[in-house]
Amino acid sequence: MDVFKTIKAMQQYSMEQKRNGKTVAVVPTMGFLHDGHMSLIDLARKNADVVVVTVFVNPTQFGPNEDFAQYPRDFEHDRRLCEEHGVQAIFAPEPKEMYPADCSTWVTEEKLSRGLCAKTRPTHFRGVATVVTKLFHAVLPDVAVFGQKDAQQALILGRMIRDLNFPIRMIVGPIVREADGLALSSRNKYLSAEDRSRAPAISHSLAAAQARMASFPDTDPAELRERIVAEITGSGGRIDYVEVLDAATLESPEVKTTRLIIAVAVYYGATRLIDNVLIDMVGKQ
Ligand code: AMP
């Protein structure tokens, strides 16, 4: 397995793969890899000849008071997992390789990036869209794999790929969960033992909402929301948002909505966790 630190070396590697008739998939990550990332890597392997994992804690997607400096990092652990999962190359640049000191160009998506996480993290998606664009230009992938865990991010990047004509097929992998339902996240490591035992209220309340919609499809979104808020608050979580939206537009559901998303962001202590479920409405209107 190769590890590249420079954009130029990464590009040369990918161009050579393509000259040899191979397709390339990229799995962008911030490292501290877990089974959620691994599921995306396995999906990438099924959809391309060569898998490149990027490991880069991207400073521009963190706000001034967020956890950029503390974000967990363990490159040797990441390297070993990638090797075990048949990854051909890791792209792990330093921030100065990705961002020249006087860089002044940004990629912004302007519709899907307004609500949900953008309310508390107003520059987050600009940082994500910009870094993913730069990673695409470094890795030159045919396929890019992202997780449904970050549902708003996946929608924004899908829109960006379409709007900016990237010749890239995007695949979104399902959320991987712990046995008790908690969505895997590099940030789960921040949770105290007590908060870790309480946090499954998030996925439990979302699963209950999904089950309720399966039995009572006419349930008012406001009622669904209230039930989720009550369960999470009862467990000691502090709600950032709980929203029931059209899964394609992230707008309020309409009669023509075919799929709902219930998206949540919750603090346990200082740790902010996100999760979501999709609910198909086809045939239920
Ligand atoms: P991150 O390293 O947190 O930036 O995540 C890198 C990629 O892994 C993103 O596309 C995430 O959506 C995805 N991911 C993170 N957690 C999970 C999970 N529990 N299940 C599936 N994908 C995930």
PDB file of C-alpha atoms and ligand atoms in Angstrom:
ATOM      1  CA  MET A   1       0.000   0.000   0.000  1.00  0.00           C
ATOM      2  CA  ASP A   2       1.305   3.462  -0.939  1.00  0.00           C
ATOM      3  CA  VAL A   3       1.048   6.582   1.196  1.00  0.00           C
ATOM      4  CA  PHE A   4       1.165   9.901  -0.658  1.00  0.00           C
ATOM      5  CA  LYS A   5       1.709  13.253   1.007  1.00  0.00           C
ATOM      6  CA  THR A   6       1.760  15.525  -2.030  1.00  0.00           C
ATOM      7  CA  ILE A   7      -0.959  16.340  -4.541  1.00  0.00           C
ATOM      8  CA  LYS A   8       1.457  15.812  -7.411  1.00  0.00           C
ATOM      9  CA  ALA A   9       2.486  12.294  -6.325  1.00  0.00           C
ATOM     10  CA  MET A  10      -1.175  11.392  -5.778  1.00  0.00           C
ATOM     11  CA  GLN A  11      -2.173  12.648  -9.233  1.00  0.00           C
ATOM     12  CA  GLN A  12       0.687  10.793 -10.912  1.00  0.00           C
ATOM     13  CA  TYR A  13      -0.332   7.553  -9.204  1.00  0.00           C
ATOM     14  CA  SER A  14      -3.974   7.878 -10.265  1.00  0.00           C
ATOM     15  CA  MET A  15      -3.076   8.856 -13.826  1.00  0.00           C
ATOM     16  CA  GLU A  16      -0.885   5.795 -14.074  1.00  0.00           C
ATOM     17  CA  GLN A  17      -3.686   3.566 -12.800  1.00  0.00           C
ATOM     18  CA  LYS A  18      -6.005   5.006 -15.414  1.00  0.00           C
ATOM     19  CA  ARG A  19      -3.430   4.603 -18.181  1.00  0.00           C
ATOM     20  CA  ASN A  20      -3.397   0.928 -17.194  1.00  0.00           C
ATOM     21  CA  GLY A  21      -7.173   0.780 -17.656  1.00  0.00           C
ATOM     22  CA  LYS A  22      -8.039   0.736 -13.939  1.00  0.00           C
ATOM     23  CA  THR A  23     -10.882   2.638 -12.321  1.00  0.00           C
ATOM     24  CA  VAL A  24     -10.190   4.565  -9.125  1.00  0.00           C
ATOM     25  CA  ALA A  25     -12.493   5.050  -6.117  1.00  0.00           C
ATOM     26  CA  VAL A  26     -11.895   7.590  -3.378  1.00  0.00           C
ATOM     27  CA  VAL A  27     -13.145   7.371   0.211  1.00  0.00           C
ATOM     28  CA  PRO A  28     -12.610  10.775   1.847  1.00  0.00           C
ATOM     29  CA  THR A  29     -12.168  10.634   5.635  1.00  0.00           C
ATOM     30  CA  MET A  30     -10.745  12.592   8.527  1.00  0.00           C
ATOM     31  CA  GLY A  31      -9.033   9.451   9.815  1.00  0.00           C
ATOM     32  CA  PHE A  32      -9.371   7.711  13.186  1.00  0.00           C
ATOM     33  CA  LEU A  33     -11.023   5.055  11.107  1.00  0.00           C
ATOM     34  CA  HIS A  34     -13.795   2.799  12.416  1.00  0.00           C
ATOM     35  CA  ASP A  35     -16.146   0.187  10.984  1.00  0.00           C
ATOM     36  CA  GLY A  36     -18.309   2.902   9.380  1.00  0.00           C
ATOM     37  CA  HIS A  37     -15.348   4.007   7.279  1.00  0.00           C
ATOM     38  CA  MET A  38     -14.454   0.368   6.613  1.00  0.00           C
ATOM     39  CA  SER A  39     -17.919  -0.322   5.199  1.00  0.00           C
ATOM     40  CA  LEU A  40     -17.352   2.521   2.719  1.00  0.00           C
ATOM     41  CA  ILE A  41     -13.942   1.119   1.799  1.00  0.00           C
ATOM     42  CA  ASP A  42     -15.496  -2.306   1.164  1.00  0.00           C
ATOM     43  CA  LEU A  43     -18.147  -0.626  -1.003  1.00  0.00           C
ATOM     44  CA  ALA A  44     -15.424   1.225  -2.900  1.00  0.00           C
ATOM     45  CA  ARG A  45     -13.574  -2.026  -3.578  1.00  0.00           C
ATOM     46  CA  LYS A  46     -16.731  -3.524  -5.076  1.00  0.00           C
ATOM     47  CA  ASN A  47     -17.134  -0.535  -7.399  1.00  0.00           C
ATOM     48  CA  ALA A  48     -13.604   0.178  -8.650  1.00  0.00           C
ATOM     49  CA  ASP A  49     -10.258  -1.519  -9.259  1.00  0.00           C
ATOM     50  CA  VAL A  50      -8.184   0.771  -7.065  1.00  0.00           C
ATOM     51  CA  VAL A  51      -9.243   2.279  -3.721  1.00  0.00           C
ATOM     52  CA  VAL A  52      -7.677   5.479  -2.405  1.00  0.00           C
ATOM     53  CA  VAL A  53      -8.552   6.551   1.154  1.00  0.00           C
ATOM     54  CA  THR A  54      -7.873  10.163   2.029  1.00  0.00           C
ATOM     55  CA  VAL A  55      -6.962  10.913   5.639  1.00  0.00           C
ATOM     56  CA  PHE A  56      -7.068  14.648   6.236  1.00  0.00           C
ATOM     57  CA  VAL A  57      -8.475  16.558   9.198  1.00  0.00           C
ATOM     58  CA  ASN A  58      -9.638  19.535   7.193  1.00  0.00           C
ATOM     59  CA  PRO A  59      -9.139  22.789   9.112  1.00  0.00           C
ATOM     60  CA  THR A  60     -11.532  24.801   6.937  1.00  0.00           C
ATOM     61  CA  GLN A  61     -14.609  22.804   7.946  1.00  0.00           C
ATOM     62  CA  PHE A  62     -14.132  23.520  11.658  1.00  0.00           C
ATOM     63  CA  GLY A  63     -15.405  26.747  13.227  1.00  0.00           C
ATOM     64  CA  PRO A  64     -13.130  28.856  15.446  1.00  0.00           C
ATOM     65  CA  ASN A  65     -14.443  27.294  18.679  1.00  0.00           C
ATOM     66  CA  GLU A  66     -14.721  23.726  17.408  1.00  0.00           C
ATOM     67  CA  ASP A  67     -12.578  20.658  17.996  1.00  0.00           C
ATOM     68  CA  PHE A  68     -10.008  20.875  15.149  1.00  0.00           C
ATOM     69  CA  ALA A  69      -6.988  20.703  17.473  1.00  0.00           C
ATOM     70  CA  GLN A  70      -8.483  17.929  19.637  1.00  0.00           C
ATOM     71  CA  TYR A  71      -9.946  15.871  16.783  1.00  0.00           C
ATOM     72  CA  PRO A  72      -8.616  12.314  17.348  1.00  0.00           C
ATOM     73  CA  ARG A  73      -5.748  11.250  15.102  1.00  0.00           C
ATOM     74  CA  ASP A  74      -3.936   7.888  14.855  1.00  0.00           C
ATOM     75  CA  PHE A  75      -2.289   7.427  11.502  1.00  0.00           C
ATOM     76  CA  GLU A  76      -0.652   4.070  12.271  1.00  0.00           C
ATOM     77  CA  HIS A  77      -4.032   2.625  13.258  1.00  0.00           C
ATOM     78  CA  ASP A  78      -5.555   4.025  10.043  1.00  0.00           C
ATOM     79  CA  ARG A  79      -2.729   2.670   7.912  1.00  0.00           C
ATOM     80  CA  ARG A  80      -3.108  -0.822   9.399  1.00  0.00           C
ATOM     81  CA  LEU A  81      -6.890  -0.917   8.893  1.00  0.00           C
ATOM     82  CA  CYS A  82      -6.543   0.292   5.301  1.00  0.00           C
ATOM     83  CA  GLU A  83      -3.927  -2.335   4.597  1.00  0.00           C
ATOM     84  CA  GLU A  84      -6.165  -5.052   6.084  1.00  0.00           C
ATOM     85  CA  HIS A  85      -9.065  -3.919   3.909  1.00  0.00           C
ATOM     86  CA  GLY A  86      -7.146  -4.054   0.638  1.00  0.00           C
ATOM     87  CA  VAL A  87      -6.740  -0.316   0.102  1.00  0.00           C
ATOM     88  CA  GLN A  88      -4.104   0.449  -2.536  1.00  0.00           C
ATOM     89  CA  ALA A  89      -3.186   3.983  -1.474  1.00  0.00           C
ATOM     90  CA  ILE A  90      -3.690   6.557   1.263  1.00  0.00           C
ATOM     91  CA  PHE A  91      -3.541  10.254   0.501  1.00  0.00           C
ATOM     92  CA  ALA A  92      -2.578  12.035   3.733  1.00  0.00           C
ATOM     93  CA  PRO A  93      -1.438  15.587   3.003  1.00  0.00           C
ATOM     94  CA  GLU A  94      -0.443  18.186   5.573  1.00  0.00           C
ATOM     95  CA  PRO A  95      -2.681  21.277   5.761  1.00  0.00           C
ATOM     96  CA  LYS A  96      -0.032  23.425   4.077  1.00  0.00           C
ATOM     97  CA  GLU A  97      -0.001  21.090   1.074  1.00  0.00           C
ATOM     98  CA  MET A  98      -3.763  21.529   0.688  1.00  0.00           C
ATOM     99  CA  TYR A  99      -4.024  25.224   1.547  1.00  0.00           C
ATOM    100  CA  PRO A 100      -1.415  27.710   0.344  1.00  0.00           C
ATOM    101  CA  ALA A 101      -1.107  30.540   2.875  1.00  0.00           C
ATOM    102  CA  ASP A 102      -2.820  33.028   0.557  1.00  0.00           C
ATOM    103  CA  CYS A 103      -5.528  30.730  -0.850  1.00  0.00           C
ATOM    104  CA  SER A 104      -8.742  32.650  -1.486  1.00  0.00           C
ATOM    105  CA  THR A 105     -10.994  30.386  -3.569  1.00  0.00           C
ATOM    106  CA  TRP A 106     -13.973  28.542  -2.107  1.00  0.00           C
ATOM    107  CA  VAL A 107     -16.691  26.179  -3.330  1.00  0.00           C
ATOM    108  CA  THR A 108     -20.120  26.960  -1.914  1.00  0.00           C
ATOM    109  CA  GLU A 109     -23.415  25.164  -2.419  1.00  0.00           C
ATOM    110  CA  GLU A 110     -26.175  27.614  -1.651  1.00  0.00           C
ATOM    111  CA  LYS A 111     -29.437  25.752  -1.182  1.00  0.00           C
ATOM    112  CA  LEU A 112     -28.987  22.526   0.761  1.00  0.00           C
ATOM    113  CA  SER A 113     -26.295  24.177   2.931  1.00  0.00           C
ATOM    114  CA  ARG A 114     -28.632  26.564   4.711  1.00  0.00           C
ATOM    115  CA  GLY A 115     -30.415  24.548   7.402  1.00  0.00           C
ATOM    116  CA  LEU A 116     -29.650  21.708   9.838  1.00  0.00           C
ATOM    117  CA  CYS A 117     -25.920  21.638  10.690  1.00  0.00           C
ATOM    118  CA  ALA A 118     -25.290  24.949   8.897  1.00  0.00           C
ATOM    119  CA  LYS A 119     -27.277  26.808  11.556  1.00  0.00           C
ATOM    120  CA  THR A 120     -24.671  26.142  14.230  1.00  0.00           C
ATOM    121  CA  ARG A 121     -21.770  25.569  11.820  1.00  0.00           C
ATOM    122  CA  PRO A 122     -22.205  28.357   9.236  1.00  0.00           C
ATOM    123  CA  THR A 123     -18.901  27.841   7.376  1.00  0.00           C
ATOM    124  CA  HIS A 124     -18.769  24.046   7.709  1.00  0.00           C
ATOM    125  CA  PHE A 125     -20.165  23.024   4.320  1.00  0.00           C
ATOM    126  CA  ARG A 126     -18.103  25.608   2.462  1.00  0.00           C
ATOM    127  CA  GLY A 127     -15.056  23.908   4.000  1.00  0.00           C
ATOM    128  CA  VAL A 128     -16.375  20.445   3.097  1.00  0.00           C
ATOM    129  CA  ALA A 129     -17.254  21.317  -0.521  1.00  0.00           C
ATOM    130  CA  THR A 130     -13.904  23.038  -0.996  1.00  0.00           C
ATOM    131  CA  VAL A 131     -11.808  20.236   0.458  1.00  0.00           C
ATOM    132  CA  VAL A 132     -13.715  17.513  -1.395  1.00  0.00           C
ATOM    133  CA  THR A 133     -13.203  19.427  -4.653  1.00  0.00           C
ATOM    134  CA  LYS A 134      -9.490  19.621  -3.894  1.00  0.00           C
ATOM    135  CA  LEU A 135      -9.369  15.918  -2.958  1.00  0.00           C
ATOM    136  CA  PHE A 136     -11.122  15.076  -6.232  1.00  0.00           C
ATOM    137  CA  HIS A 137      -8.484  17.059  -8.149  1.00  0.00           C
ATOM    138  CA  ALA A 138      -5.731  15.229  -6.271  1.00  0.00           C
ATOM    139  CA  VAL A 139      -7.126  11.691  -6.536  1.00  0.00           C
ATOM    140  CA  LEU A 140      -8.900  12.015  -9.917  1.00  0.00           C
ATOM    141  CA  PRO A 141     -11.454   9.328  -8.969  1.00  0.00           C
ATOM    142  CA  ASP A 142     -14.092   7.675 -11.141  1.00  0.00           C
ATOM    143  CA  VAL A 143     -16.138   6.811  -8.036  1.00  0.00           C
ATOM    144  CA  ALA A 144     -16.502   8.604  -4.687  1.00  0.00           C
ATOM    145  CA  VAL A 145     -18.000   6.928  -1.619  1.00  0.00           C
ATOM    146  CA  PHE A 146     -19.606   8.847   1.251  1.00  0.00           C
ATOM    147  CA  GLY A 147     -21.719   7.830   4.266  1.00  0.00           C
ATOM    148  CA  GLN A 148     -25.405   8.421   4.888  1.00  0.00           C
ATOM    149  CA  LYS A 149     -24.339   9.200   8.485  1.00  0.00           C
ATOM    150  CA  ASP A 150     -23.600  12.725   7.226  1.00  0.00           C
ATOM    151  CA  ALA A 151     -26.831  12.983   5.257  1.00  0.00           C
ATOM    152  CA  GLN A 152     -26.738  16.727   4.586  1.00  0.00           C
ATOM    153  CA  GLN A 153     -23.104  16.493   3.495  1.00  0.00           C
ATOM    154  CA  ALA A 154     -23.905  13.633   1.091  1.00  0.00           C
ATOM    155  CA  LEU A 155     -26.755  15.633  -0.479  1.00  0.00           C
ATOM    156  CA  ILE A 156     -24.604  18.741  -0.842  1.00  0.00           C
ATOM    157  CA  LEU A 157     -21.726  16.821  -2.402  1.00  0.00           C
ATOM    158  CA  GLY A 158     -24.076  15.018  -4.788  1.00  0.00           C
ATOM    159  CA  ARG A 159     -25.441  18.395  -5.864  1.00  0.00           C
ATOM    160  CA  MET A 160     -21.912  19.770  -6.229  1.00  0.00           C
ATOM    161  CA  ILE A 161     -20.779  16.816  -8.358  1.00  0.00           C
ATOM    162  CA  ARG A 162     -23.769  17.368 -10.644  1.00  0.00           C
ATOM    163  CA  ASP A 163     -23.665  21.156 -10.746  1.00  0.00           C
ATOM    164  CA  LEU A 164     -19.914  21.375 -11.384  1.00  0.00           C
ATOM    165  CA  ASN A 165     -19.802  18.450 -13.849  1.00  0.00           C
ATOM    166  CA  PHE A 166     -17.318  16.301 -11.970  1.00  0.00           C
ATOM    167  CA  PRO A 167     -17.030  13.065 -14.008  1.00  0.00           C
ATOM    168  CA  ILE A 168     -17.512  11.062 -10.811  1.00  0.00           C
ATOM    169  CA  ARG A 169     -20.111   8.510  -9.778  1.00  0.00           C
ATOM    170  CA  MET A 170     -21.145   9.011  -6.184  1.00  0.00           C
ATOM    171  CA  ILE A 171     -22.140   6.133  -3.908  1.00  0.00           C
ATOM    172  CA  VAL A 172     -23.681   6.649  -0.467  1.00  0.00           C
ATOM    173  CA  GLY A 173     -23.221   3.822   2.050  1.00  0.00           C
ATOM    174  CA  PRO A 174     -25.652   3.072   4.905  1.00  0.00           C
ATOM    175  CA  ILE A 175     -25.010   4.066   8.527  1.00  0.00           C
ATOM    176  CA  VAL A 176     -23.021   1.513  10.537  1.00  0.00           C
ATOM    177  CA  ARG A 177     -24.109   1.287  14.179  1.00  0.00           C
ATOM    178  CA  GLU A 178     -22.862  -0.162  17.462  1.00  0.00           C
ATOM    179  CA  ALA A 179     -24.822  -3.134  18.823  1.00  0.00           C
ATOM    180  CA  ASP A 180     -26.917  -0.739  20.956  1.00  0.00           C
ATOM    181  CA  GLY A 181     -27.759   1.424  17.947  1.00  0.00           C
ATOM    182  CA  LEU A 182     -25.372   4.335  18.429  1.00  0.00           C
ATOM    183  CA  ALA A 183     -24.048   5.425  15.030  1.00  0.00           C
ATOM    184  CA  LEU A 184     -20.284   4.916  14.828  1.00  0.00           C
ATOM    185  CA  SER A 185     -18.373   8.177  14.890  1.00  0.00           C
ATOM    186  CA  SER A 186     -14.798   9.211  15.565  1.00  0.00           C
ATOM    187  CA  ARG A 187     -16.281  11.656  18.102  1.00  0.00           C
ATOM    188  CA  ASN A 188     -17.896   8.875  20.216  1.00  0.00           C
ATOM    189  CA  LYS A 189     -14.499   8.606  21.876  1.00  0.00           C
ATOM    190  CA  TYR A 190     -15.134  11.968  23.566  1.00  0.00           C
ATOM    191  CA  LEU A 191     -18.203  10.650  25.444  1.00  0.00           C
ATOM    192  CA  SER A 192     -17.955   9.971  29.179  1.00  0.00           C
ATOM    193  CA  ALA A 193     -19.024   6.448  30.220  1.00  0.00           C
ATOM    194  CA  GLU A 194     -22.308   7.873  31.469  1.00  0.00           C
ATOM    195  CA  ASP A 195     -23.038   9.820  28.293  1.00  0.00           C
ATOM    196  CA  ARG A 196     -22.032   6.811  26.196  1.00  0.00           C
ATOM    197  CA  SER A 197     -24.716   4.791  28.014  1.00  0.00           C
ATOM    198  CA  ARG A 198     -27.313   7.518  27.380  1.00  0.00           C
ATOM    199  CA  ALA A 199     -26.528   8.373  23.755  1.00  0.00           C
ATOM    200  CA  PRO A 200     -28.324   5.340  22.226  1.00  0.00           C
ATOM    201  CA  ALA A 201     -31.527   7.283  23.008  1.00  0.00           C
ATOM    202  CA  ILE A 202     -30.834   9.058  19.697  1.00  0.00           C
ATOM    203  CA  SER A 203     -30.997   5.984  17.476  1.00  0.00           C
ATOM    204  CA  HIS A 204     -33.696   4.418  19.637  1.00  0.00           C
ATOM    205  CA  SER A 205     -35.974   7.436  19.227  1.00  0.00           C
ATOM    206  CA  LEU A 206     -35.328   7.527  15.474  1.00  0.00           C
ATOM    207  CA  ALA A 207     -36.098   3.818  15.125  1.00  0.00           C
ATOM    208  CA  ALA A 208     -39.297   4.337  17.134  1.00  0.00           C
ATOM    209  CA  ALA A 209     -40.307   7.150  14.757  1.00  0.00           C
ATOM    210  CA  GLN A 210     -39.627   4.909  11.777  1.00  0.00           C
ATOM    211  CA  ALA A 211     -41.732   2.128  13.310  1.00  0.00           C
ATOM    212  CA  ARG A 212     -44.524   4.575  14.086  1.00  0.00           C
ATOM    213  CA  MET A 213     -44.589   5.807  10.499  1.00  0.00           C
ATOM    214  CA  ALA A 214     -44.719   2.212   9.269  1.00  0.00           C
ATOM    215  CA  SER A 215     -47.853   1.594  11.386  1.00  0.00           C
ATOM    216  CA  PHE A 216     -49.382   5.091  11.275  1.00  0.00           C
ATOM    217  CA  PRO A 217     -48.201   6.817   8.094  1.00  0.00           C
ATOM    218  CA  ASP A 218     -50.446   9.817   8.750  1.00  0.00           C
ATOM    219  CA  THR A 219     -48.610  10.767  11.941  1.00  0.00           C
ATOM    220  CA  ASP A 220     -48.024  14.511  11.971  1.00  0.00           C
ATOM    221  CA  PRO A 221     -44.299  15.380  11.569  1.00  0.00           C
ATOM    222  CA  ALA A 222     -44.646  17.723  14.571  1.00  0.00           C
ATOM    223  CA  GLU A 223     -45.773  14.803  16.718  1.00  0.00           C
ATOM    224  CA  LEU A 224     -42.926  12.605  15.476  1.00  0.00           C
ATOM    225  CA  ARG A 225     -40.528  15.385  16.347  1.00  0.00           C
ATOM    226  CA  GLU A 226     -41.978  15.859  19.830  1.00  0.00           C
ATOM    227  CA  ARG A 227     -41.620  12.167  20.642  1.00  0.00           C
ATOM    228  CA  ILE A 228     -37.964  12.195  19.579  1.00  0.00           C
ATOM    229  CA  VAL A 229     -37.216  15.388  21.506  1.00  0.00           C
ATOM    230  CA  ALA A 230     -38.865  13.934  24.621  1.00  0.00           C
ATOM    231  CA  GLU A 231     -36.866  10.701  24.525  1.00  0.00           C
ATOM    232  CA  ILE A 232     -33.512  12.371  23.848  1.00  0.00           C
ATOM    233  CA  THR A 233     -34.063  15.133  26.396  1.00  0.00           C
ATOM    234  CA  GLY A 234     -35.216  12.519  28.933  1.00  0.00           C
ATOM    235  CA  SER A 235     -31.881  10.716  28.469  1.00  0.00           C
ATOM    236  CA  GLY A 236     -29.899  13.855  29.272  1.00  0.00           C
ATOM    237  CA  GLY A 237     -29.141  14.960  25.698  1.00  0.00           C
ATOM    238  CA  ARG A 238     -29.307  18.634  24.738  1.00  0.00           C
ATOM    239  CA  ILE A 239     -31.018  19.110  21.385  1.00  0.00           C
ATOM    240  CA  ASP A 240     -29.291  21.140  18.682  1.00  0.00           C
ATOM    241  CA  TYR A 241     -31.964  20.215  16.137  1.00  0.00           C
ATOM    242  CA  VAL A 242     -34.532  17.534  15.386  1.00  0.00           C
ATOM    243  CA  GLU A 243     -36.095  18.038  11.955  1.00  0.00           C
ATOM    244  CA  VAL A 244     -38.487  16.057   9.805  1.00  0.00           C
ATOM    245  CA  LEU A 245     -37.863  17.078   6.182  1.00  0.00           C
ATOM    246  CA  ASP A 246     -38.198  16.018   2.575  1.00  0.00           C
ATOM    247  CA  ALA A 247     -35.115  13.800   2.125  1.00  0.00           C
ATOM    248  CA  ALA A 248     -34.361  15.118  -1.371  1.00  0.00           C
ATOM    249  CA  THR A 249     -34.738  18.859  -0.821  1.00  0.00           C
ATOM    250  CA  LEU A 250     -34.278  19.277   2.952  1.00  0.00           C
ATOM    251  CA  GLU A 251     -37.408  21.468   2.807  1.00  0.00           C
ATOM    252  CA  SER A 252     -40.589  20.925   4.814  1.00  0.00           C
ATOM    253  CA  PRO A 253     -42.422  17.802   3.642  1.00  0.00           C
ATOM    254  CA  GLU A 254     -45.108  18.300   0.993  1.00  0.00           C
ATOM    255  CA  VAL A 255     -47.832  16.064  -0.370  1.00  0.00           C
ATOM    256  CA  LYS A 256     -45.490  15.068  -3.204  1.00  0.00           C
ATOM    257  CA  THR A 257     -42.675  14.093  -0.803  1.00  0.00           C
ATOM    258  CA  THR A 258     -41.712  10.467  -1.479  1.00  0.00           C
ATOM    259  CA  ARG A 259     -39.089  10.135   1.227  1.00  0.00           C
ATOM    260  CA  LEU A 260     -38.728  11.762   4.616  1.00  0.00           C
ATOM    261  CA  ILE A 261     -35.540  12.261   6.531  1.00  0.00           C
ATOM    262  CA  ILE A 262     -35.513  12.728  10.270  1.00  0.00           C
ATOM    263  CA  ALA A 263     -32.202  14.366  11.088  1.00  0.00           C
ATOM    264  CA  VAL A 264     -30.921  15.110  14.570  1.00  0.00           C
ATOM    265  CA  ALA A 265     -27.943  16.754  16.226  1.00  0.00           C
ATOM    266  CA  VAL A 266     -27.594  16.353  19.979  1.00  0.00           C
ATOM    267  CA  TYR A 267     -25.052  17.285  22.611  1.00  0.00           C
ATOM    268  CA  TYR A 268     -24.121  14.879  25.384  1.00  0.00           C
ATOM    269  CA  GLY A 269     -21.782  16.934  27.527  1.00  0.00           C
ATOM    270  CA  ALA A 270     -19.639  18.879  25.063  1.00  0.00           C
ATOM    271  CA  THR A 271     -19.864  16.181  22.371  1.00  0.00           C
ATOM    272  CA  ARG A 272     -22.141  16.861  19.429  1.00  0.00           C
ATOM    273  CA  LEU A 273     -23.528  13.743  17.730  1.00  0.00           C
ATOM    274  CA  ILE A 274     -25.574  13.517  14.530  1.00  0.00           C
ATOM    275  CA  ASP A 275     -27.816  10.774  13.220  1.00  0.00           C
ATOM    276  CA  ASN A 276     -30.726  10.322  10.811  1.00  0.00           C
ATOM    277  CA  VAL A 277     -33.242   7.887   9.383  1.00  0.00           C
ATOM    278  CA  LEU A 278     -35.003   7.774   6.025  1.00  0.00           C
ATOM    279  CA  ILE A 279     -38.693   6.911   5.728  1.00  0.00           C
ATOM    280  CA  ASP A 280     -40.188   5.978   2.372  1.00  0.00           C
ATOM    281  CA  MET A 281     -43.593   7.512   1.824  1.00  0.00           C
ATOM    282  CA  VAL A 282     -44.364   5.914  -1.521  1.00  0.00           C
ATOM    283  CA  GLY A 283     -47.801   4.397  -1.488  1.00  0.00           C
ATOM    284  CA  LYS A 284     -48.548   5.901   1.916  1.00  0.00           C
ATOM    285  CA  GLN A 285     -50.042   9.223   0.818  1.00  0.00           C
TER     286      GLN A 285
HETATM  287  P1  AMP B   1     -15.389  11.458   8.747  1.00  0.00           P
HETATM  288  O1  AMP B   1     -14.067  10.784   8.881  1.00  0.00           O
HETATM  289  O2  AMP B   1     -16.183  11.501  10.011  1.00  0.00           O
HETATM  290  O3  AMP B   1     -15.303  12.777   8.031  1.00  0.00           O
HETATM  291  O4  AMP B   1     -16.254  10.531   7.797  1.00  0.00           O
HETATM  292  C1  AMP B   1     -15.758  10.099   6.550  1.00  0.00           C
HETATM  293  C2  AMP B   1     -16.871   9.401   5.811  1.00  0.00           C
HETATM  294  O5  AMP B   1     -17.312   8.276   6.566  1.00  0.00           O
HETATM  295  C3  AMP B   1     -18.086  10.298   5.574  1.00  0.00           C
HETATM  296  O6  AMP B   1     -18.591  10.063   4.257  1.00  0.00           O
HETATM  297  C4  AMP B   1     -19.042   9.830   6.646  1.00  0.00           C
HETATM  298  O7  AMP B   1     -20.390  10.017   6.296  1.00  0.00           O
HETATM  299  C5  AMP B   1     -18.713   8.345   6.725  1.00  0.00           C
HETATM  300  N1  AMP B   1     -19.123   7.772   8.002  1.00  0.00           N
HETATM  301  C6  AMP B   1     -18.861   8.259   9.246  1.00  0.00           C
HETATM  302  N2  AMP B   1     -19.472   7.512  10.184  1.00  0.00           N
HETATM  303  C7  AMP B   1     -20.144   6.532   9.535  1.00  0.00           C
HETATM  304  C8  AMP B   1     -20.972   5.443   9.944  1.00  0.00           C
HETATM  305  N3  AMP B   1     -21.252   5.227  11.221  1.00  0.00           N
HETATM  306  N4  AMP B   1     -21.502   4.651   8.986  1.00  0.00           N
HETATM  307  C9  AMP B   1     -21.240   4.873   7.672  1.00  0.00           C
HETATM  308  N5  AMP B   1     -20.469   5.881   7.215  1.00  0.00           N
HETATM  309  C10 AMP B   1     -19.918   6.700   8.128  1.00  0.00           C
END
